[in-house]
PDB file of C-alpha atoms in Angstrom:
ATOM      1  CA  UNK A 164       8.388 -19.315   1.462  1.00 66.00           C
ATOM      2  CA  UNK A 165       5.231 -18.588  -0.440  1.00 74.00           C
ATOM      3  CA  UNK A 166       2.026 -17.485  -0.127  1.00 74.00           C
ATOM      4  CA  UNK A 167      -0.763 -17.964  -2.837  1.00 67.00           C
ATOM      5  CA  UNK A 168      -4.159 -19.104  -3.627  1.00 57.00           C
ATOM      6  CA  UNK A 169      -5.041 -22.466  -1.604  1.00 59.00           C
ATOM      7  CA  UNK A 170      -3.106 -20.927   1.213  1.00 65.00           C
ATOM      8  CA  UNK A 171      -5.410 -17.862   1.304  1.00 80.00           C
ATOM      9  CA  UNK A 172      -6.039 -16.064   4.828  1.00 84.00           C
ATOM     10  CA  UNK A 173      -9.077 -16.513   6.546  1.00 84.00           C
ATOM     11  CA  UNK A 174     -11.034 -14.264   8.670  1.00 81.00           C
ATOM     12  CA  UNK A 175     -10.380 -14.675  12.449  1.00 82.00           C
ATOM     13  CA  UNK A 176      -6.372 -16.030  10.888  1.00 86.00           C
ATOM     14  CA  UNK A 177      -3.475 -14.625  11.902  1.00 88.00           C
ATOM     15  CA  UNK A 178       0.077 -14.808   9.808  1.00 89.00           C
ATOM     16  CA  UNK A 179       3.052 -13.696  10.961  1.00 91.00           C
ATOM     17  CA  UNK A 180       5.662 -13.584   8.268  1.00 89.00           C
ATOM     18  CA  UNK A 181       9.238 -13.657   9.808  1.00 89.00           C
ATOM     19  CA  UNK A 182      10.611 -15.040   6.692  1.00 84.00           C
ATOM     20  CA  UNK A 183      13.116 -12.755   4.333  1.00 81.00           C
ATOM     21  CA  UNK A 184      11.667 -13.202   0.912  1.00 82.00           C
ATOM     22  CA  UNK A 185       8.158 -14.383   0.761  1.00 85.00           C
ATOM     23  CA  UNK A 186       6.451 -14.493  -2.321  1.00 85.00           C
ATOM     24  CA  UNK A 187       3.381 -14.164  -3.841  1.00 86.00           C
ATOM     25  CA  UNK A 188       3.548 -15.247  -7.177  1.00 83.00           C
ATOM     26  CA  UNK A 189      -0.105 -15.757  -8.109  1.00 85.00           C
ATOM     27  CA  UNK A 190      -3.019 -14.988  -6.206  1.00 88.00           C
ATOM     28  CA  UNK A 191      -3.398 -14.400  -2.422  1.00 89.00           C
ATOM     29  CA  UNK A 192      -6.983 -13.405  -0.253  1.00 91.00           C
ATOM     30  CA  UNK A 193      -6.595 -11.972   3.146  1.00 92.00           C
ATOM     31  CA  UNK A 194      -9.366 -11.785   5.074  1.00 92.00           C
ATOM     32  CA  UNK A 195      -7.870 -12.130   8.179  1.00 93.00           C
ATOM     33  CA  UNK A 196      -4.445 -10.266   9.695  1.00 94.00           C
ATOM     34  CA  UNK A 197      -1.171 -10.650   7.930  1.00 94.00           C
ATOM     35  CA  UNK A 198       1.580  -9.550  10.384  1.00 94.00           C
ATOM     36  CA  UNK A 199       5.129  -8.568   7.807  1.00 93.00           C
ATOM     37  CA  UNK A 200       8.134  -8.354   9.651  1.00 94.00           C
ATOM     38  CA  UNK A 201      10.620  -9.183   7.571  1.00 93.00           C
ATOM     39  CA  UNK A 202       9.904  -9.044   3.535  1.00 93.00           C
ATOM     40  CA  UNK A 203       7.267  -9.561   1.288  1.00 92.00           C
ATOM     41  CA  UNK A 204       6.958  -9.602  -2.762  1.00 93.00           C
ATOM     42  CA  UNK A 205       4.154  -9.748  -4.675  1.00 93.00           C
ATOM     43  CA  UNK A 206       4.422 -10.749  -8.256  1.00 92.00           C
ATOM     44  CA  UNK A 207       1.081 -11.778  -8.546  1.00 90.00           C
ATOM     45  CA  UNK A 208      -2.130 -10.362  -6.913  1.00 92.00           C
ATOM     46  CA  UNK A 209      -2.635  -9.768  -3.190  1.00 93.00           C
ATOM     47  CA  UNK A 210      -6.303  -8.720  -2.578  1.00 94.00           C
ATOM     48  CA  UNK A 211      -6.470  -7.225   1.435  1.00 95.00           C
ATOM     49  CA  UNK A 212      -9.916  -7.714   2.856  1.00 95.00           C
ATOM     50  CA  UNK A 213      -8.843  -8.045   6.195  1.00 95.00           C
ATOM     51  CA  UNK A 214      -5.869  -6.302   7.778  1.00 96.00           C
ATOM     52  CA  UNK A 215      -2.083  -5.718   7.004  1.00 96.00           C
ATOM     53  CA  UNK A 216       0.297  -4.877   9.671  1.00 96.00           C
ATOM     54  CA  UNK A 217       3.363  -3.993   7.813  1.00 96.00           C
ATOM     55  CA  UNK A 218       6.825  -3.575   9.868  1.00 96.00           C
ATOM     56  CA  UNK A 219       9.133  -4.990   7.679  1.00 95.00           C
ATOM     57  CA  UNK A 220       9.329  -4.482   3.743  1.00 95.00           C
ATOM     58  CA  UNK A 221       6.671  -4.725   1.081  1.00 95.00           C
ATOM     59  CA  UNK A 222       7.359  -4.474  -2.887  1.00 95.00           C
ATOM     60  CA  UNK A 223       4.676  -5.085  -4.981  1.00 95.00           C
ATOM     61  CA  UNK A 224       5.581  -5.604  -8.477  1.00 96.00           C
ATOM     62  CA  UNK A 225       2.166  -6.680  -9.904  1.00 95.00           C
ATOM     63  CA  UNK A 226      -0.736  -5.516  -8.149  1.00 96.00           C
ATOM     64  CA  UNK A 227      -1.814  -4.833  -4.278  1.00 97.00           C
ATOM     65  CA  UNK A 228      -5.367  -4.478  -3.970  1.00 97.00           C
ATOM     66  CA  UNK A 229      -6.528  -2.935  -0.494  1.00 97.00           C
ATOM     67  CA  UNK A 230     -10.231  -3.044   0.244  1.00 97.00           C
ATOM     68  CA  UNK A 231     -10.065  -2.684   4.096  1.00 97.00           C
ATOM     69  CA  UNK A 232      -6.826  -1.850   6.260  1.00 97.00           C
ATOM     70  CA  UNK A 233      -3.050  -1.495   5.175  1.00 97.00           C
ATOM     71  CA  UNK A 234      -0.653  -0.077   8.104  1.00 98.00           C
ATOM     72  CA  UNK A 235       2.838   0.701   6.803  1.00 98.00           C
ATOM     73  CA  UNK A 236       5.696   1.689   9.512  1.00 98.00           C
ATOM     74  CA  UNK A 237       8.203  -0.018   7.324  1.00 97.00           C
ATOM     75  CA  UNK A 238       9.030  -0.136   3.725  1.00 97.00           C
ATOM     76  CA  UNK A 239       6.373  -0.321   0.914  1.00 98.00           C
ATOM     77  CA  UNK A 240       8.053   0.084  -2.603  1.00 98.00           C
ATOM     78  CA  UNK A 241       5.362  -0.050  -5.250  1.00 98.00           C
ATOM     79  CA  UNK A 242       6.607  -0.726  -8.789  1.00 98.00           C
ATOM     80  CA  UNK A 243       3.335  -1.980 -10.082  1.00 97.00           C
ATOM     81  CA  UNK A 244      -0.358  -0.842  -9.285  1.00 98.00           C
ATOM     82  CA  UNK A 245      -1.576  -0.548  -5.558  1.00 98.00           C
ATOM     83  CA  UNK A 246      -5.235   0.147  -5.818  1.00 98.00           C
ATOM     84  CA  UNK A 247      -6.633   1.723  -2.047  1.00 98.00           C
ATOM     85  CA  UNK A 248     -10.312   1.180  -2.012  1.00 98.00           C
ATOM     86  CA  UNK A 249     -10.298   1.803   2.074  1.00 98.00           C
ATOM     87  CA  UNK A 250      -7.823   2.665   4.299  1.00 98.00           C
ATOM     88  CA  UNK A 251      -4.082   3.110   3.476  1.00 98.00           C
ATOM     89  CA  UNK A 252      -1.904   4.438   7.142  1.00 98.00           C
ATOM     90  CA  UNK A 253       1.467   5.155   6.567  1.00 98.00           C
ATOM     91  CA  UNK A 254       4.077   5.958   8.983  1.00 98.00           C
ATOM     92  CA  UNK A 255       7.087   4.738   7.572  1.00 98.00           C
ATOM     93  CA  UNK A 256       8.285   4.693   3.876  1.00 98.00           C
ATOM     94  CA  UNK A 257       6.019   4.359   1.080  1.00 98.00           C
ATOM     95  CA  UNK A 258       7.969   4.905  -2.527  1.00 98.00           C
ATOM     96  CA  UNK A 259       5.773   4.438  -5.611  1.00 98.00           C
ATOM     97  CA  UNK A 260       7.006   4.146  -8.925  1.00 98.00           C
ATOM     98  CA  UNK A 261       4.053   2.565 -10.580  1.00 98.00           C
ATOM     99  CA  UNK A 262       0.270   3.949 -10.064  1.00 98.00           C
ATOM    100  CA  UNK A 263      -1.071   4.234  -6.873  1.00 98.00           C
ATOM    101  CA  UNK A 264      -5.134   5.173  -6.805  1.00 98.00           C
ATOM    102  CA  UNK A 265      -7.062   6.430  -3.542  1.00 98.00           C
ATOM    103  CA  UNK A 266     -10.360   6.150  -3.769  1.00 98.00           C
ATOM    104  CA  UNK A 267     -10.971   6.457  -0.079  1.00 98.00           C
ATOM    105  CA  UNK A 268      -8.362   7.609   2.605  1.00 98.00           C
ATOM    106  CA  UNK A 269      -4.707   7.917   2.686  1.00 98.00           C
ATOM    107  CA  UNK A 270      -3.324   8.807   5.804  1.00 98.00           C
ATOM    108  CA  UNK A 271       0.736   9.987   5.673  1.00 98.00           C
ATOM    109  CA  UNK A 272       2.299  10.955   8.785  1.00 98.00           C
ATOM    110  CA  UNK A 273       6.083   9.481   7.623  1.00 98.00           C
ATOM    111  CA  UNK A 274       7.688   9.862   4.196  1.00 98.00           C
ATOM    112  CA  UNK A 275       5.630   9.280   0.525  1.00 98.00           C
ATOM    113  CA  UNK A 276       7.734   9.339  -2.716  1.00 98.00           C
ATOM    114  CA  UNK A 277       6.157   9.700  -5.610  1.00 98.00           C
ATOM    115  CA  UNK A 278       8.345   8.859  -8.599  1.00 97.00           C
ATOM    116  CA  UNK A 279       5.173   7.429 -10.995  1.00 97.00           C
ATOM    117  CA  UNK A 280       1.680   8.549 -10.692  1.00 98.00           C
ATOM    118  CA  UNK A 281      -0.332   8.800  -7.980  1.00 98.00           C
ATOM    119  CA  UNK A 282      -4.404   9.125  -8.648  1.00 98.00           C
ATOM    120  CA  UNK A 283      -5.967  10.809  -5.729  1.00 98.00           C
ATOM    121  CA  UNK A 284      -9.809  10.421  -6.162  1.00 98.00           C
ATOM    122  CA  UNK A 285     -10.680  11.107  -2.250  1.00 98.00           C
ATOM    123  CA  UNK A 286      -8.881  12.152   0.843  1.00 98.00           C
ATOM    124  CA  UNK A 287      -5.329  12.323   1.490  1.00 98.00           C
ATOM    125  CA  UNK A 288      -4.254  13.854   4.963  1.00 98.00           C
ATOM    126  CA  UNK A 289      -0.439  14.455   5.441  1.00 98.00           C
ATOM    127  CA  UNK A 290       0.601  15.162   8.441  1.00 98.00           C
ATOM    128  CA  UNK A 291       4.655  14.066   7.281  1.00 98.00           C
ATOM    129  CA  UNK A 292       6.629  14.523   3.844  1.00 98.00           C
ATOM    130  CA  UNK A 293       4.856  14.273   0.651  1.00 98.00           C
ATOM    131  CA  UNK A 294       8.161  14.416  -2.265  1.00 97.00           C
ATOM    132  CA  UNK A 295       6.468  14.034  -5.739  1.00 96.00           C
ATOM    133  CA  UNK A 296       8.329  14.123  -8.973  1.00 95.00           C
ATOM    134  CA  UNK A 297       5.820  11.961 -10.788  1.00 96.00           C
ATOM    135  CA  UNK A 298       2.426  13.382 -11.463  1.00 95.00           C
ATOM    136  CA  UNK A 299      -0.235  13.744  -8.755  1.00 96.00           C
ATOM    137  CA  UNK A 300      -4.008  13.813  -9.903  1.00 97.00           C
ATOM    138  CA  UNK A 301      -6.097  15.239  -7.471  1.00 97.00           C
ATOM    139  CA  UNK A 302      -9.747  15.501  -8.025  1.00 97.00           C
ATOM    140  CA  UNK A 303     -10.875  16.077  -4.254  1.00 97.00           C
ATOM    141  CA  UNK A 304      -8.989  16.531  -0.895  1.00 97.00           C
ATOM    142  CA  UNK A 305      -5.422  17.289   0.020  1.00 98.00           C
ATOM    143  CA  UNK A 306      -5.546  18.045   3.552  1.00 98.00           C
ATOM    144  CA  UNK A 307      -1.655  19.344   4.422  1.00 98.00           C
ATOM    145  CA  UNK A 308      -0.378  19.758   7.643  1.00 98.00           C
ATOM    146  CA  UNK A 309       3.013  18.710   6.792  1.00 98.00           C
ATOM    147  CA  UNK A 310       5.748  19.127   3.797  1.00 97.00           C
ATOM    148  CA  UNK A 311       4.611  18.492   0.739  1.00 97.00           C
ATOM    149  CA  UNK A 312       7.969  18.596  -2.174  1.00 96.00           C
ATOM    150  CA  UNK A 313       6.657  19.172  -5.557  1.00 93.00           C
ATOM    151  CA  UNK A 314       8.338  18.601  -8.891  1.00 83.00           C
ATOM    152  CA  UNK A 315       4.569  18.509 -10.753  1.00 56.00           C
ATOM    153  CA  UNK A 316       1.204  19.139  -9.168  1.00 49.00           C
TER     154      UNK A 316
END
């Protein structure tokens, strides 16, 4: 199954994806609620404007653009860039390999791998396991009430 540009999300839309391995090869506009259960890969460009309820897996190969809402309690493996402009939760597993920027909030209260870099230009609370062996930038607020691993800080 895919989802792209002509089949973008609407506000006041709801998708539930209960498909293994839907794709987003080019472009793909949520303003409304995307529901992941099972998997999801993004080769091309998701842009979030509305809200993503993830319980299943994410990989983003290309680039995930959040400007509103992104709830992880599964798997999101980021191999390309994920840009969060708003408001990242997550309580599962977030690995990131590629770049990951925060210009606004990043809330951790399950496990974040850093492997690439990770750009940290407002708040990050952590409140579960930070393990970095990439390179965090941080040029404002770390607040820690958890574990944070560090190979480079």
């Amino acid at each position: 199954a895919e989802l792209n540009g002509g089949n973008d999300i609407t506000a006041g839309t709801t998708v539930n994806n209960t498909a293994t391995g839907t794709a987003v090869s080019r472009t793909l506009n949520n303003w409304g609620t995307l529901n992941n259960y099972k998997s999801l890969s993004n080769w091309g460009t998701l842009n979030n404007h509305g809200v993503i309820n993830s319980h299943g897996v994410i990989s983003n190969y290309l680039f995930l653009q959040n400007y509103s809402t992104l709830d992880n309690s599964g798997v999101l493996y980021n191999f390309g860039t994920l840009d969060n402009s708003r408001t990242l939760n997550n309580s599962g597993t977030l690995n990131n390999s590629g770049t990951l920027y925060n210009s606004r909030t990043l809330d951790n209260s399950g496990m974040l791998s850093n492997f690439g870099g990770l750009d940290n230009y407002e708040t990050i609370n952590n409140s579960g396991t930070i393990n970095n062996s990439g390179t965090i930038n941080n040029m404002d607020i770390i607040n820690n009430i958890g574990t944070i691993n560090n190979g480079q800080l």
